[in-house]
Coordinates of C-alpha atoms in Angstrom, one line a residue:
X1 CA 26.7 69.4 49.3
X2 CA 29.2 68.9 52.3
X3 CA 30.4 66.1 50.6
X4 CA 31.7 68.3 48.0
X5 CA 33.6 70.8 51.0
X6 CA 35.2 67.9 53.2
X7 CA 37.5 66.3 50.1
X8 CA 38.4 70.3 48.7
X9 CA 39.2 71.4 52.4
X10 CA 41.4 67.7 52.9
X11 CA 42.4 69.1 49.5
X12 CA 43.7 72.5 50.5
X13 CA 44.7 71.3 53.9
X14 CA 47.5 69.4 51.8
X15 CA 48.3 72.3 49.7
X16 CA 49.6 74.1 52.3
X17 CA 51.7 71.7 53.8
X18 CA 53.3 71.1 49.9
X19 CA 53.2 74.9 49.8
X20 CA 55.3 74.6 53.1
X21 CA 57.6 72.1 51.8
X22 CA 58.0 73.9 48.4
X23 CA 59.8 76.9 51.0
X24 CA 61.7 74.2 53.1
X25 CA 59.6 74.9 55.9
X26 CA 60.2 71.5 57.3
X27 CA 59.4 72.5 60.6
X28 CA 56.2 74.0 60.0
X29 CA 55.2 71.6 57.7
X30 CA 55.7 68.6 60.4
X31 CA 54.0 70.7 62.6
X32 CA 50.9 71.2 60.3
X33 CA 50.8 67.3 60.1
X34 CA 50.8 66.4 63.5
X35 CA 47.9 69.4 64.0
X36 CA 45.8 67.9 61.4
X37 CA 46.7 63.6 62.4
X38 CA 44.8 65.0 65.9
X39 CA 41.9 65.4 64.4
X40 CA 42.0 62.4 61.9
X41 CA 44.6 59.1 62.7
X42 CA 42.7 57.4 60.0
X43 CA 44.2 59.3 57.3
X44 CA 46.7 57.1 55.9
X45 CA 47.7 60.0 53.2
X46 CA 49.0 62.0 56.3
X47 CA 50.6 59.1 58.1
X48 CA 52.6 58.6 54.8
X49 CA 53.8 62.3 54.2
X50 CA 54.7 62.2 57.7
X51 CA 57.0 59.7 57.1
X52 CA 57.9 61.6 53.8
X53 CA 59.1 64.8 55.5
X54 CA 61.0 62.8 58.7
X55 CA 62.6 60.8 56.2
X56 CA 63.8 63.8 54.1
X57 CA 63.7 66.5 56.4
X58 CA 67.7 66.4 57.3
X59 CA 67.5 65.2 60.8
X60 CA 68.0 61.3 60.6
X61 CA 64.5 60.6 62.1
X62 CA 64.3 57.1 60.0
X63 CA 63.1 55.4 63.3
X64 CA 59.8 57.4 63.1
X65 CA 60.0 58.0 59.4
X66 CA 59.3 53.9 59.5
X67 CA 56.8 54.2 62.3
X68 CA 54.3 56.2 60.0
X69 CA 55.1 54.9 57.2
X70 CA 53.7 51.6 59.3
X71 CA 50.7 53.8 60.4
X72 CA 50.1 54.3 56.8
X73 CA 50.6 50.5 55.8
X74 CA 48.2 49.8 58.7
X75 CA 45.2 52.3 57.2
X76 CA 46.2 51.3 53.7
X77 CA 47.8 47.8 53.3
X78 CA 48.0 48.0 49.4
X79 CA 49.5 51.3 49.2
X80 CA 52.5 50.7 47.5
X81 CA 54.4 54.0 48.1
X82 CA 54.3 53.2 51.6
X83 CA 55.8 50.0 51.3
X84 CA 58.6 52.0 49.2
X85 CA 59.1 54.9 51.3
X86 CA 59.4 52.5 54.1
X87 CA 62.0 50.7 52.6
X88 CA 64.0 53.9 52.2
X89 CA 64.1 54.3 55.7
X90 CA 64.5 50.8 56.6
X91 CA 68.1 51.1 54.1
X92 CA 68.5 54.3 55.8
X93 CA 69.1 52.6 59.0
X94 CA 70.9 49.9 57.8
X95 CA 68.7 47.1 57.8
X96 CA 68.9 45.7 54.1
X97 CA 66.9 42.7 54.8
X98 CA 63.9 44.2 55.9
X99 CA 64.0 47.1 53.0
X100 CA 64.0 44.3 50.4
X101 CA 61.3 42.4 52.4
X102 CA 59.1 46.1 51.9
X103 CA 60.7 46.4 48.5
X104 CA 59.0 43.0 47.8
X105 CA 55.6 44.1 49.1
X106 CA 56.0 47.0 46.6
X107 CA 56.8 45.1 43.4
X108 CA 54.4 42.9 44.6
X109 CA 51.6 45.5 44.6
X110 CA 52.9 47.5 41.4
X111 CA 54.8 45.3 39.8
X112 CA 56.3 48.0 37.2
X113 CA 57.8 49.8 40.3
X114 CA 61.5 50.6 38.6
X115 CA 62.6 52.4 41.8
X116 CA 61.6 49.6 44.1
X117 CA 63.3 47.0 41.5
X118 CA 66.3 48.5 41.4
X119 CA 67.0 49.2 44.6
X120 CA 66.6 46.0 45.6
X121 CA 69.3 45.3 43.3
X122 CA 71.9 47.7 45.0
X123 CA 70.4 46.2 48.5
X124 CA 71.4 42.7 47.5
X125 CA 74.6 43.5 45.7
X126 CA 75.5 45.5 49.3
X127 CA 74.5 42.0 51.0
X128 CA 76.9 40.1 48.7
X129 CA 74.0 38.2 46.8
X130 CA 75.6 39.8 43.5
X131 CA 73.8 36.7 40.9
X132 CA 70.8 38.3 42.6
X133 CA 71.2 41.3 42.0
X134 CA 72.0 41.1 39.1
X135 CA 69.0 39.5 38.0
X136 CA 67.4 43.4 39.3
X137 CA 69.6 45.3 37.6
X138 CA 68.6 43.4 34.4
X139 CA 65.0 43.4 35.3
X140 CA 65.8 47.9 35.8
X141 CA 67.6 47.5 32.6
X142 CA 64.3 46.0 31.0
X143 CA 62.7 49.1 32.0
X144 CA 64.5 51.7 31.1
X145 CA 68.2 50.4 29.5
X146 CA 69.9 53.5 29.5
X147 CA 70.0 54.2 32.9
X148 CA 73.9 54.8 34.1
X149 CA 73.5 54.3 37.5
X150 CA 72.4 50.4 36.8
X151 CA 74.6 49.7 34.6
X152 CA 77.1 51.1 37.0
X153 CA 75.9 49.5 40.1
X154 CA 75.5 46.0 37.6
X155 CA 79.1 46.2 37.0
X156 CA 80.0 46.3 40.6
X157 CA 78.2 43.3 40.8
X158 CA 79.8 41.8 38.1
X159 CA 82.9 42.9 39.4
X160 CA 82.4 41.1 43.1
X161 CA 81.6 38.0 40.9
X162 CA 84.9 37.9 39.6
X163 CA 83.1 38.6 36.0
X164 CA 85.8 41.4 35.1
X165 CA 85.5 41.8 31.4
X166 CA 81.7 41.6 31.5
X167 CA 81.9 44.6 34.1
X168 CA 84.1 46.5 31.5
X169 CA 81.9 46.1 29.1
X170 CA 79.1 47.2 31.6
X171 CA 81.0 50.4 32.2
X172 CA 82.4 50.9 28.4
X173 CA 78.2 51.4 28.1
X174 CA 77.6 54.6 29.9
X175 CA 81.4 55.8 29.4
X176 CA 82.8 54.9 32.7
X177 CA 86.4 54.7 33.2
X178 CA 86.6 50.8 33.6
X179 CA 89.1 51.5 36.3
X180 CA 86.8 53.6 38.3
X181 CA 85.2 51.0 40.1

């Protein structure tokens, strides 16, 4: 029977921090979180939604947004969000190479990961590797080939290549101005 209590109060104890979030309480939420990772640092969930709210919570804390989002990888190696969210960061701070190594580790572990995908795209195109990238955006464009922001970002890329009337026609797709880029 306890059994049954412990997962419904882990449960609850993460309703109220979403509950929390949901009112933009970010400091009450982060504070929630480090209460509850004293009593359990093997809780990879709360490692990861640690990183989640430093990441997103408006104050640049990427630095220890990446440091639980490794405390999460550490607890829960295949997680594959982590290994995204960690990535965001890791782009946050400017370090491309490492975000696509992460990026990697995510597509590797879910390989149907469109956000992972095509940000590595944009990653590599920012990195100058445009024949790359676009083999991402194409791959992005496999998934869902309506997308405006791909095709967008793919025409840069084009673009960089020296590929100018494919990167119109890119653009002519989701109405761009051609000269807009």
């Amino acid at each position: 029977m306890t059994e049954d209590i412990q997962p419904k109060k882990k449960e609850d104890k993460y309703q109220k921090i979403f509950a929390l979030l949901d009112e933009l309480k970010i400091i009450e939420a982060q504070e929630k979180i480090d209460k509850l990772l004293k009593r359990n640092k093997k809780d990879y969930f709360l490692w990861w939604l640690k990183g989640y709210v430093l990441l997103y919570g408006g104050n640049d804390r990427y630095e220890e947004a990446v440091e639980s989002f490794d405390k999460a990888i550490s607890l829960d190696p295949d997680n594959s969000f982590a290994w995204e969210f960690k990535a965001i960061a890791l782009r946050s701070l400017g370090r491309y190479e490492e975000a696509i190594a992460c990026y990697d580790k995510s597509m590797e572990l879910d390989p149907l990961d469109y956000a992972a995908i095509y940000n590595r795209a944009v990653l590599l195109e920012r990195l100058g590797k445009n024949e790359e990238a676009l083999n991402y955006f194409d791959r992005a464009l496999g998934f869902n080939p309506i997308n405006s922001f791909v095709w967008y970002n793919k025409a840069i890329a084009l673009r960089n290549l020296g590929r100018i009337r494919e990167a119109d026609e890119a653009v002519k797709i989701v109405n761009f101005p051609a000269g807009g880029l």
